XYZ file of C-alpha atoms in Angstrom:
216
model
C -2.466 24.739 5.331
C -5.153 23.960 2.595
C -8.808 23.469 3.248
C -10.100 20.216 2.996
C -12.003 19.704 -0.035
C -15.227 17.786 -0.136
C -13.653 15.479 -2.651
C -10.538 14.573 -0.013
C -13.400 14.038 3.054
C -15.546 11.827 0.505
C -12.343 9.487 -0.788
C -11.359 9.567 3.117
C -14.856 8.676 3.945
C -15.330 5.606 1.155
C -11.681 4.418 1.920
C -13.197 3.949 5.974
C -16.222 2.865 5.099
C -15.070 -0.178 2.821
C -12.163 -0.788 5.010
C -14.406 -1.470 7.865
C -16.791 -3.657 6.394
C -13.600 -5.555 5.067
C -12.219 -5.776 8.985
C -15.727 -7.097 9.902
C -16.461 -9.310 6.872
C -13.849 -11.969 5.497
C -15.890 -12.958 2.478
C -16.272 -9.377 1.443
C -12.419 -8.880 1.893
C -11.585 -11.732 -0.175
C -14.448 -11.184 -2.756
C -12.916 -7.335 -3.669
C -9.052 -7.671 -3.008
C -6.448 -7.525 -5.784
C -6.090 -10.755 -6.913
C -4.175 -11.855 -10.022
C -5.992 -15.254 -10.500
C -9.454 -13.914 -9.704
C -8.851 -10.981 -12.187
C -7.284 -13.264 -15.019
C -10.396 -15.173 -14.379
C -12.634 -12.221 -15.252
C -13.254 -10.177 -12.158
C -11.698 -6.915 -13.430
C -13.366 -4.343 -10.629
C -11.214 -5.919 -8.321
C -8.791 -3.626 -9.927
C -10.575 -0.439 -8.196
C -12.221 -2.056 -5.416
C -8.809 -3.175 -3.537
C -7.831 0.434 -3.412
C -10.199 1.017 -0.784
C -9.689 -1.949 1.346
C -7.131 -2.050 3.874
C -5.546 -4.929 5.945
C -6.332 -3.158 9.098
C -6.647 0.167 11.112
C -2.892 1.642 11.063
C -2.613 0.653 7.066
C -5.784 2.418 6.331
C -4.754 5.557 8.695
C -1.279 5.754 6.935
C -2.972 6.140 3.840
C -5.650 8.499 4.603
C -3.080 10.893 6.319
C -0.801 10.979 3.599
C -4.000 11.862 1.515
C -4.752 14.538 4.079
C -1.534 15.973 3.718
C -1.266 16.025 0.032
C -4.202 16.413 -1.241
C -4.913 19.877 -0.836
C -1.496 20.798 -2.770
C -3.012 19.093 -6.248
C -6.840 20.437 -5.643
C -5.197 24.072 -5.026
C -3.141 23.775 -8.215
C -5.762 22.071 -10.415
C -9.295 21.880 -8.769
C -11.654 19.349 -7.498
C -12.213 17.569 -10.840
C -8.565 16.999 -11.936
C -7.714 15.963 -8.779
C -10.285 13.025 -8.867
C -9.021 12.208 -12.255
C -5.413 11.815 -10.846
C -6.545 9.574 -7.884
C -8.463 7.311 -10.038
C -5.621 6.989 -12.603
C -3.396 6.543 -10.185
C -5.195 3.905 -8.428
C -5.955 1.982 -11.941
C -2.216 3.041 -12.700
C -1.175 0.914 -9.451
C -3.043 -1.974 -10.303
C -2.183 -2.353 -13.976
C 1.461 -2.101 -13.001
C 0.936 -5.125 -10.331
C -0.982 -7.210 -13.042
C 1.791 -6.756 -15.575
C 4.536 -7.672 -12.978
C 2.705 -10.609 -11.346
C 0.913 -11.701 -14.248
C 2.549 -15.689 -13.751
C 1.810 -15.524 -10.046
C -1.955 -16.370 -9.289
C -1.902 -16.203 -5.937
C -0.714 -12.936 -5.557
C -3.008 -10.339 -3.927
C -2.795 -6.944 -2.519
C -5.439 -3.946 -1.023
C -4.947 -0.493 -0.112
C -5.061 3.009 -1.375
C -1.380 3.258 -1.502
C -1.131 3.575 -5.243
C -3.682 6.208 -5.432
C -2.087 8.051 -2.651
C 1.064 7.769 -4.158
C 0.166 9.192 -7.299
C -1.242 12.103 -5.316
C 1.942 12.815 -3.320
C 4.206 12.056 -6.765
C 1.529 15.145 -8.533
C 2.277 17.111 -5.461
C 5.995 16.840 -5.612
C 6.109 17.719 -9.605
C 3.813 20.547 -8.814
C 5.860 22.006 -5.931
C 9.179 20.207 -5.974
C 11.180 22.269 -3.527
C 8.620 22.255 -0.804
C 10.105 20.839 2.450
C 8.848 17.641 3.848
C 9.385 16.646 7.449
C 10.470 12.648 7.750
C 10.545 10.881 10.950
C 13.939 10.321 12.246
C 15.537 13.167 10.129
C 16.057 16.085 12.127
C 15.703 18.608 9.290
C 13.286 19.082 6.492
C 14.014 17.316 3.121
C 13.351 18.778 -0.327
C 9.826 17.322 -1.813
C 11.796 15.829 -4.882
C 14.492 14.182 -3.107
C 11.663 12.367 -1.167
C 9.907 11.377 -4.286
C 13.063 10.089 -6.030
C 14.344 7.997 -2.723
C 10.561 6.560 -2.305
C 10.627 5.183 -5.921
C 14.145 3.969 -5.576
C 12.850 2.104 -2.699
C 10.061 0.865 -4.211
C 12.154 -0.845 -6.930
C 14.172 -2.089 -4.725
C 11.182 -3.615 -2.398
C 9.938 -5.054 -5.796
C 13.338 -6.789 -6.345
C 13.849 -8.172 -3.067
C 9.935 -8.924 -1.951
C 10.502 -6.731 0.887
C 7.532 -7.169 3.129
C 4.119 -7.904 2.820
C 4.038 -4.009 0.977
C 2.921 -3.639 -2.944
C 5.757 -1.755 -4.036
C 4.306 -2.239 -7.496
C 1.143 -0.563 -6.598
C 3.154 2.325 -5.198
C 5.220 2.657 -8.648
C 2.376 2.451 -10.548
C 0.532 4.807 -8.798
C 3.403 7.415 -9.032
C 3.344 6.708 -12.989
C -0.158 7.541 -12.900
C 0.280 10.873 -11.004
C 3.220 11.987 -12.971
C 1.584 11.372 -16.436
C -1.648 12.915 -15.244
C 0.434 16.137 -13.995
C 2.190 16.403 -17.026
C -1.017 16.128 -19.145
C -2.618 18.796 -17.198
C 0.224 21.136 -17.121
C 2.657 21.016 -20.130
C 3.960 23.951 -19.288
C 6.342 22.070 -16.345
C 8.417 20.796 -18.989
C 9.522 24.245 -19.702
C 9.364 25.834 -16.198
C 10.392 23.067 -14.204
C 12.359 20.777 -16.990
C 15.242 19.948 -14.518
C 12.863 18.844 -12.046
C 10.471 16.601 -14.447
C 13.533 15.106 -15.699
C 15.014 14.205 -12.284
C 11.177 12.655 -11.509
C 11.240 10.818 -14.117
C 14.652 8.937 -13.551
C 13.211 6.396 -11.358
C 10.477 5.203 -13.903
C 12.722 5.101 -16.871
C 15.312 2.675 -14.486
C 12.265 0.623 -13.524
C 11.392 -0.141 -16.950
C 15.099 -0.697 -18.003
C 15.420 -3.037 -15.399
C 12.461 -4.592 -16.432
C 13.606 -5.125 -19.731
C 16.481 -6.542 -18.488
C 14.486 -9.052 -16.484
C 16.222 -7.347 -13.321
C 13.156 -7.536 -11.342
């Protein structure tokens, strides 16, 4: 188990404080959530602030627990500064992809740290692809790379079918951010983990191929 870094504590604290404010102040929540119409009207800060708001306590808890479990992997490999860069790039990457895919839907809105957290998750998987992860309702541990690929394939399906009130597009954008930053910070992975780098890229390539074909 990795030690809890001050950066992880700070991010969790920021998410809790901003989310609690949003839970108790509807006007605050509405002002800073991700909203296509408002962003296109000039309120670009929503692309960042929405990543610290959550719908409810369970939404907040799930994201923060995921961050808690995987942040240490990334910090252990890269250190605090690069971890924070990956988190920030993944957060904005999630918002940018959502803005791109939903640009013609002025009433589309979303909140949550899921994009940023998914970026950290994908970075951790790329760094340690063979680590074993416990998945609910599955009795045996599953290799991290299988979870990563499966999660993004599900996100593509969720984007296509508009499953639930979930920002699948932001998740995917965050994963792309985590993937790109990890390779930028450690390009040697292209040689030492060539197969894994290629496998983890497949869902990303598939997304853009389907997008070009108008299938999403």
